Amino acid sequence: MIKILTILGARPQFIKAGTVSREIAKYDEIDEIIVHTGQHYDANMSDIFFDEMQIPKPDYHLDINGLGHGAMTGQMLEAIEKVLIDEKPDWVMVYGDTNSTLAGALAASKLHIKLAHIEAGLRSFNMKMPEEVNRILTDRVSDLLFCPTDSAIGNLKNEGFDQFACKVVKSGDVMQDGAMFYRHLAKKPDFDIANDYILSTIHRAENTDDIVRLTSIIESLNTLNKEKQVIVPLHPRTRKIIEVNSIKTEFTMIAPVGYLEMVWLIDHCDIVLTDSGGLQKEAFFFQKPCITLRDETEWVELIENRFNVLAGADKDKILDVYKNFDFSDNFSVDLYGRGLASSCIMQELLKENI
Ligand code: UD1
Ligand code: UDP
């Protein structure tokens, strides 16, 4: 029996792990233990994904959230270490680049438990992003690195990973698997939705914690909303900052939705404007153009192929790009695999345990 201990805590990790857990369940010889750090805790940021996507309920819930980076990561590290000592898994599996990812990676590495990182090798080359620090450190202590893209493989090569005692595998992107599986289960949300609308999300620290950037993005959405409905399922972090600063919003602001409603919203929108990592790719999966409200992205192949354009946070730039950018509509190109990432990951893990 192979025991895999999965660590997750934030919304995008539930979505990624949901897809991989469904694959793990196909193998009688693998036992999965799920640890939820508690980083995301509102029902519509956490429970809804477990319910709708039929992700197995976490075996451990650490309930650590709402803290600064140091306290959050430190408390998670301590609590995860205790679980690992009790459970003695063969592998720890972490996803992406959140504080939960880094805490899980450090705990595993210090106990010499093998570590698999899903979504390895991504880089924004902006060390001010908490996610960039988390992903670089996690990659460095991982034994098996599952890269979604060729550019992720290239990044690891450039950092000398060929010389390290680890294995780098191009698996494709597990979010592509998820989008293909859940597309047919999409649910129309229950509020007034125009035939043509823009879908937007904002939650990145670099935008929410800089009031000038946040105001400028919101003004651009207010302007766009005059000609087309702008629908924004708003992250609680952003909602709190908008409220505290009394920033005027003139678009359809809704609470975060579950993945099945989100898939419907992506599938039926005209265009996506976002600073989310996951949503940039989902726009591509559902053949929608995307304007990224950041100055750089880890998903460079979307930019290179003109499916996505970086507009930053400047209102005039965002509006100019919206009106004038020449997006590609040749969505047949294979950038993230064809929905086989989860099975590739499990095959590799099994090989490592023969
Ligand atoms: C985290 C990740 C980010 C990821 C995002 C996905 C880190 C450093 N950042 O950012 O990479 O893109 O998750 O959504 O790990 N809050 C609630 N309810 C919740 C969750 C959050 O009210 O269920 C509010 C709290 O005020 C909290 C704040 O949002 O303090 C920030 O949450 P946190 O998990 O620290 O960071 P995110 O911005 O969600
Ligand atoms: N998402 C969702 N409901 C929402 C907003 C986003 O289900 O109200 C999904 C989105 O479709 C994607 C994932 O959450 O699959 C992205 O998570 P997020 O933007 O929070 O984090 P990031 O990908 O930037 O780390």
Coordinates of C-alpha atoms and ligand atoms in Angstrom, one line a residue:
M1 CA 0.0 0.0 0.0
I2 CA 1.3 3.5 -0.9
K3 CA 0.1 6.3 1.5
I4 CA -0.1 9.8 -0.1
L5 CA -0.8 12.7 2.2
T6 CA -2.3 15.7 0.3
I7 CA -2.0 19.1 1.7
L8 CA -4.4 21.9 0.6
G9 CA -5.9 25.0 2.0
A10 CA -6.9 27.5 -0.7
R11 CA -9.6 27.6 -3.3
P12 CA -7.5 26.8 -6.4
Q13 CA -6.0 23.8 -4.5
F14 CA -9.4 22.3 -3.9
I15 CA -10.1 22.5 -7.6
K16 CA -6.7 21.0 -8.6
A17 CA -6.7 18.3 -5.9
G18 CA -10.4 17.4 -6.6
T19 CA -9.3 16.2 -10.1
V20 CA -6.2 14.3 -8.8
S21 CA -8.1 12.7 -5.9
R22 CA -10.6 11.3 -8.4
E23 CA -7.7 9.7 -10.2
I24 CA -6.1 8.4 -7.0
A25 CA -9.4 6.7 -6.1
K26 CA -9.0 4.4 -9.1
Y27 CA -6.0 2.7 -7.5
D28 CA -6.7 0.1 -4.8
E29 CA -3.0 0.2 -3.9
I30 CA -3.0 3.9 -3.0
D31 CA -4.4 5.4 0.2
E32 CA -4.9 9.2 0.3
I33 CA -5.0 11.2 3.5
I34 CA -6.2 14.8 3.1
V35 CA -5.1 17.7 5.3
H36 CA -6.9 21.0 5.0
T37 CA -4.8 23.8 6.6
G38 CA -7.9 26.0 6.9
Q39 CA -6.3 28.9 5.0
H40 CA -9.6 29.5 3.1
Y41 CA -12.6 28.9 5.4
D42 CA -15.8 30.6 4.2
A43 CA -18.3 28.1 3.0
N44 CA -18.2 29.6 -0.6
M45 CA -14.4 29.5 -0.5
S46 CA -14.0 25.9 0.8
D47 CA -16.9 23.6 1.6
I48 CA -18.7 24.2 -1.6
F49 CA -15.9 22.7 -3.6
F50 CA -15.7 19.6 -1.5
D51 CA -19.5 19.1 -1.8
E52 CA -19.9 19.9 -5.5
M53 CA -16.8 18.3 -6.8
Q54 CA -17.1 15.3 -4.5
I55 CA -13.7 15.7 -3.1
P56 CA -13.2 13.3 -0.1
K57 CA -13.7 15.2 3.2
P58 CA -10.4 16.1 4.8
D59 CA -9.1 13.7 7.4
Y60 CA -7.5 16.6 9.2
H61 CA -8.6 20.2 9.5
L62 CA -6.0 22.5 11.0
D63 CA -8.1 25.7 11.0
I64 CA -5.2 28.1 10.5
N65 CA -6.2 31.4 8.7
G66 CA -6.5 35.1 8.8
L67 CA -2.8 35.6 9.9
G68 CA 0.2 37.4 8.5
H69 CA 2.5 35.3 6.2
G70 CA 5.0 34.4 9.0
A71 CA 2.4 33.4 11.6
M72 CA 0.2 31.5 9.1
T73 CA 3.1 29.6 7.5
G74 CA 4.7 28.9 10.9
Q75 CA 1.6 27.6 12.6
M76 CA 0.8 25.4 9.5
L77 CA 4.4 24.0 9.5
E78 CA 4.1 23.0 13.2
A79 CA 0.7 21.5 12.8
I80 CA 1.5 19.6 9.6
E81 CA 4.7 18.2 11.2
K82 CA 2.6 16.6 13.9
V83 CA 0.2 15.0 11.4
L84 CA 3.2 13.7 9.3
I85 CA 4.8 12.1 12.4
D86 CA 1.5 10.3 13.2
E87 CA 0.6 9.3 9.7
K88 CA 4.1 8.4 8.3
P89 CA 3.1 8.8 4.6
D90 CA 5.2 7.6 1.7
W91 CA 4.6 10.8 -0.1
V92 CA 3.4 14.3 0.6
M93 CA 1.7 16.0 -2.3
V94 CA 1.4 19.8 -2.5
Y95 CA -0.2 22.1 -5.1
G96 CA 0.7 25.5 -6.5
D97 CA 2.2 28.3 -4.6
T98 CA 0.2 29.3 -1.5
N99 CA 1.4 29.5 2.1
S100 CA -0.2 26.1 2.6
T101 CA 2.0 24.7 -0.2
L102 CA 5.2 26.0 1.4
A103 CA 4.3 24.9 4.9
G104 CA 3.6 21.3 3.6
A105 CA 6.8 21.3 1.6
L106 CA 9.0 22.4 4.5
A107 CA 7.3 19.9 7.0
A108 CA 7.8 17.0 4.6
S109 CA 11.4 17.9 3.7
K110 CA 12.5 18.3 7.3
L111 CA 11.1 14.8 8.1
H112 CA 12.7 13.3 5.0
I113 CA 9.4 12.3 3.6
K114 CA 9.3 12.3 -0.2
L115 CA 7.6 15.4 -1.7
A116 CA 5.7 15.7 -5.0
H117 CA 4.9 19.3 -6.2
I118 CA 2.1 19.7 -8.7
E119 CA 2.4 22.9 -10.8
A120 CA 6.1 23.0 -10.4
G121 CA 8.5 25.2 -12.3
L122 CA 6.3 28.3 -12.8
R123 CA 8.0 31.6 -12.3
S124 CA 6.9 35.3 -12.5
F125 CA 10.4 36.5 -11.8
N126 CA 8.9 38.9 -9.3
M127 CA 10.3 38.1 -5.9
K128 CA 7.9 40.6 -4.2
M129 CA 5.0 38.2 -4.9
P130 CA 4.5 35.9 -1.9
E131 CA 3.6 33.1 -4.4
E132 CA 7.0 33.4 -6.2
V133 CA 8.9 32.8 -2.9
N134 CA 6.6 29.9 -2.1
R135 CA 7.0 28.2 -5.4
I136 CA 10.8 28.6 -5.6
L137 CA 11.3 27.2 -2.1
T138 CA 8.8 24.4 -2.7
D139 CA 10.4 23.3 -5.9
R140 CA 13.9 23.2 -4.4
V141 CA 12.9 20.7 -1.7
S142 CA 10.7 18.5 -3.9
D143 CA 11.6 15.0 -5.1
L144 CA 9.1 14.8 -7.9
L145 CA 8.3 18.0 -9.8
F146 CA 5.2 17.9 -12.1
C147 CA 5.4 20.7 -14.6
P148 CA 2.4 21.8 -16.5
T149 CA 4.2 23.5 -19.4
D150 CA 7.4 23.5 -21.4
S151 CA 8.3 26.9 -20.0
A152 CA 8.1 25.5 -16.5
I153 CA 10.5 22.7 -17.5
G154 CA 12.8 25.4 -19.0
N155 CA 12.7 27.5 -15.8
L156 CA 13.9 24.5 -13.7
K157 CA 16.6 23.7 -16.2
N158 CA 17.9 27.3 -16.0
E159 CA 17.9 27.1 -12.2
G160 CA 20.1 24.0 -12.4
F161 CA 17.5 21.4 -11.4
D162 CA 19.3 18.9 -13.8
Q163 CA 22.0 18.7 -11.1
F164 CA 19.7 18.1 -8.2
A165 CA 18.6 14.8 -6.7
C166 CA 15.0 15.1 -8.0
K167 CA 12.9 14.1 -11.0
V168 CA 11.3 16.7 -13.2
V169 CA 8.3 15.5 -15.3
K170 CA 6.1 17.3 -17.8
S171 CA 2.7 16.2 -16.8
G172 CA 0.4 18.8 -18.4
D173 CA -2.0 20.8 -16.3
V174 CA -4.4 19.2 -13.9
M175 CA -6.7 22.2 -14.3
Q176 CA -7.2 21.2 -18.0
D177 CA -8.3 17.8 -16.8
G178 CA -10.8 19.4 -14.4
A179 CA -12.2 21.8 -17.0
M180 CA -12.9 18.9 -19.4
F181 CA -14.5 16.8 -16.7
Y182 CA -16.7 19.5 -15.1
R183 CA -17.8 21.4 -18.2
H184 CA -20.8 19.1 -18.6
L185 CA -21.8 19.7 -15.0
A186 CA -21.8 23.5 -15.2
K187 CA -24.7 25.3 -13.5
K188 CA -26.2 28.7 -14.4
P189 CA -26.0 31.0 -11.4
D190 CA -29.3 32.5 -10.2
F191 CA -29.1 36.2 -10.9
D192 CA -29.7 38.5 -13.9
I193 CA -27.1 37.8 -16.6
A194 CA -27.0 39.6 -19.9
N195 CA -26.4 37.7 -23.1
D196 CA -23.1 39.4 -23.5
Y197 CA -21.0 40.0 -20.5
I198 CA -17.5 40.4 -19.2
L199 CA -16.3 38.1 -16.3
S200 CA -13.7 39.5 -13.9
T201 CA -12.0 38.5 -10.7
I202 CA -9.5 40.5 -8.5
H203 CA -7.7 39.2 -5.5
R204 CA -3.9 39.4 -5.9
A205 CA -2.0 41.1 -3.0
E206 CA -0.2 43.4 -5.5
N207 CA -3.6 44.8 -6.6
T208 CA -5.7 44.6 -3.4
D209 CA -3.0 46.0 -1.1
D210 CA -2.2 49.0 -3.4
I211 CA -5.1 51.3 -3.3
V212 CA -4.0 53.2 -6.4
R213 CA -3.9 50.0 -8.4
L214 CA -7.2 48.7 -7.0
T215 CA -9.0 51.9 -7.6
S216 CA -7.7 52.1 -11.2
I217 CA -8.8 48.5 -12.0
I218 CA -12.2 49.1 -10.5
E219 CA -12.7 52.4 -12.4
S220 CA -11.9 50.4 -15.6
L221 CA -14.6 47.9 -14.8
N222 CA -17.0 50.7 -14.0
T223 CA -16.4 52.2 -17.4
L224 CA -16.7 48.9 -19.2
N225 CA -20.0 48.2 -17.4
K226 CA -21.5 51.2 -19.1
E227 CA -21.4 49.3 -22.4
K228 CA -21.5 45.6 -21.3
Q229 CA -22.5 43.9 -18.1
V230 CA -19.4 43.2 -15.9
I231 CA -19.8 40.3 -13.5
V232 CA -17.3 40.1 -10.6
P233 CA -17.5 37.1 -8.2
L234 CA -15.5 38.9 -5.5
H235 CA -12.8 37.3 -3.3
P236 CA -13.5 38.2 0.4
R237 CA -10.1 39.9 0.7
T238 CA -11.0 42.4 -2.1
R239 CA -14.5 43.0 -0.8
K240 CA -13.2 43.9 2.6
I241 CA -10.7 46.4 1.1
I242 CA -13.3 47.9 -1.2
E243 CA -15.7 48.4 1.8
V244 CA -13.1 49.8 4.2
N245 CA -12.0 52.4 1.5
S246 CA -15.5 53.1 0.2
I247 CA -14.4 52.5 -3.4
K248 CA -17.4 53.1 -5.7
T249 CA -18.3 50.0 -7.8
E250 CA -20.8 50.1 -10.7
F251 CA -20.8 46.5 -11.9
T252 CA -22.5 43.3 -10.9
M253 CA -20.6 42.3 -7.7
I254 CA -21.5 38.9 -6.4
A255 CA -20.2 36.6 -3.7
P256 CA -17.7 33.9 -4.7
V257 CA -19.4 31.1 -6.6
G258 CA -18.7 27.4 -6.6
Y259 CA -16.7 25.8 -9.4
L260 CA -19.7 24.5 -11.3
E261 CA -21.3 28.0 -11.5
M262 CA -17.8 29.5 -12.3
V263 CA -17.4 27.1 -15.2
W264 CA -20.8 28.3 -16.5
L265 CA -19.8 31.9 -16.2
I266 CA -16.5 31.3 -18.0
D267 CA -18.1 29.3 -20.8
H268 CA -20.8 31.9 -21.5
C269 CA -18.8 35.2 -21.2
D270 CA -17.3 37.3 -24.0
I271 CA -14.0 38.0 -22.3
V272 CA -12.2 37.5 -19.0
L273 CA -10.4 40.2 -17.1
T274 CA -8.5 38.8 -14.1
D275 CA -5.4 38.7 -11.9
S276 CA -6.0 35.0 -11.1
G277 CA -3.5 32.4 -12.2
G278 CA -6.1 29.7 -12.7
L279 CA -8.7 31.8 -14.4
Q280 CA -6.2 32.9 -17.1
K281 CA -5.9 29.3 -18.2
E282 CA -9.6 28.5 -17.9
A283 CA -10.3 31.4 -20.3
F284 CA -8.1 29.5 -22.8
F285 CA -9.7 26.1 -22.0
F286 CA -13.1 27.7 -22.7
Q287 CA -11.8 29.6 -25.8
K288 CA -12.2 33.1 -24.4
P289 CA -9.8 36.0 -24.7
C290 CA -8.2 37.1 -21.4
I291 CA -6.8 40.4 -20.2
T292 CA -4.5 39.9 -17.3
L293 CA -4.6 42.6 -14.6
R294 CA -0.9 42.1 -13.7
D295 CA 2.5 43.2 -14.9
E296 CA 3.7 39.7 -15.5
T297 CA 2.4 36.1 -15.6
E298 CA 3.6 32.6 -15.1
W299 CA 1.5 31.4 -18.1
V300 CA 3.7 32.9 -20.7
E301 CA 2.5 30.7 -23.5
L302 CA -0.9 32.4 -23.4
I303 CA 0.8 35.7 -24.0
E304 CA 3.1 34.4 -26.7
N305 CA 0.1 32.9 -28.6
R306 CA -2.0 36.1 -28.2
F307 CA -4.8 34.5 -26.1
N308 CA -3.9 36.7 -23.2
V309 CA -2.4 40.2 -22.8
L310 CA -0.9 41.8 -19.8
A311 CA -2.6 45.1 -19.1
G312 CA -1.4 45.8 -15.5
A313 CA -3.6 47.9 -13.4
D314 CA -3.7 51.2 -15.3
K315 CA -7.3 52.1 -16.3
D316 CA -6.4 53.6 -19.7
K317 CA -4.2 50.7 -20.6
I318 CA -6.9 48.2 -19.7
L319 CA -9.5 50.1 -21.7
D320 CA -7.1 50.4 -24.7
V321 CA -6.3 46.7 -24.7
Y322 CA -10.0 45.8 -24.4
K323 CA -10.8 47.9 -27.5
N324 CA -7.8 47.3 -29.6
F325 CA -5.9 44.1 -28.9
D326 CA -5.8 41.6 -31.7
F327 CA -6.5 38.3 -29.8
S328 CA -5.9 34.9 -31.5
D329 CA -8.8 32.6 -31.9
N330 CA -6.8 29.5 -32.9
F331 CA -7.6 27.6 -29.7
S332 CA -6.7 24.2 -31.2
V333 CA -3.0 24.5 -30.0
D334 CA -2.1 22.2 -27.2
L335 CA -0.5 24.2 -24.4
Y336 CA -1.6 22.3 -21.3
G337 CA -2.0 18.7 -22.3
R338 CA -5.2 17.0 -23.4
G339 CA -6.6 16.3 -20.0
L340 CA -4.3 13.5 -19.0
A341 CA -2.2 15.2 -16.4
S342 CA -3.7 13.5 -13.3
S343 CA -3.1 10.0 -14.8
C344 CA 0.4 10.9 -15.8
I345 CA 1.1 12.0 -12.2
M346 CA -0.2 8.8 -10.7
Q347 CA 1.7 6.7 -13.2
E348 CA 5.0 8.4 -12.2
L349 CA 4.3 8.1 -8.5
L350 CA 3.6 4.4 -8.9
K351 CA 6.9 4.0 -10.9
E352 CA 8.8 5.6 -8.0
N353 CA 7.4 3.0 -5.6
I354 CA 8.1 -0.2 -7.5
Ligands
UD1_1 C1 -4.2 33.0 -1.3 C2 -2.9 32.7 -1.9 C3 -2.9 33.2 -3.4 C4 -4.0 32.5 -4.1 C5 -5.3 32.8 -3.4 C6 -6.4 32.0 -4.1 C7 -1.0 32.9 -0.4 C8 0.2 33.8 0.0 N1 -1.8 33.5 -1.2 O1 -4.4 34.4 -1.3 O2 -1.7 32.7 -4.0 O3 -4.1 33.0 -5.4 O4 -5.2 32.3 -2.0 O5 -7.7 32.5 -3.8 O6 -1.1 31.8 0.1 N2 -10.6 35.5 3.5 C9 -11.9 35.4 4.0 N3 -12.4 34.1 3.9 C10 -11.8 33.1 3.3 C11 -10.5 33.3 2.8 C12 -9.9 34.5 2.9 O7 -12.5 36.3 4.5 O8 -12.4 32.0 3.2 C13 -10.0 36.9 3.7 C14 -9.4 37.1 5.1 O9 -9.5 38.4 5.4 C15 -7.9 36.8 4.8 C16 -7.7 37.4 3.4 O10 -8.9 37.1 2.7 O11 -7.1 37.4 5.7 C17 -6.5 36.8 2.7 O12 -6.6 35.4 2.6 P1 -5.2 34.6 2.4 O13 -5.5 33.1 2.4 O14 -4.2 35.0 3.4 O15 -4.7 35.0 1.0 P2 -5.5 35.1 -0.4 O16 -5.5 36.5 -0.8 O17 -6.8 34.3 -0.3
UDP2 N1 -13.2 30.3 -8.9 C1 -14.4 29.9 -8.4 N2 -15.3 30.8 -7.9 C2 -15.1 32.1 -7.9 C3 -13.8 32.6 -8.4 C4 -12.9 31.7 -8.9 O1 -14.7 28.6 -8.4 O2 -16.0 32.8 -7.4 C5 -12.2 29.4 -9.4 C6 -11.7 29.7 -10.8 O3 -12.5 29.2 -11.8 C7 -10.4 28.9 -10.7 C8 -9.9 29.1 -9.3 O4 -11.1 29.4 -8.6 O5 -10.6 27.5 -11.0 C9 -8.9 30.1 -9.2 O6 -8.7 30.5 -7.9 P1 -8.1 31.9 -7.5 O7 -8.4 32.9 -8.5 O8 -8.7 32.1 -6.1 O9 -6.6 31.6 -7.3 P2 -5.3 31.6 -8.2 O10 -5.6 30.6 -9.4 O11 -5.0 33.0 -8.7 O12 -4.2 31.1 -7.3

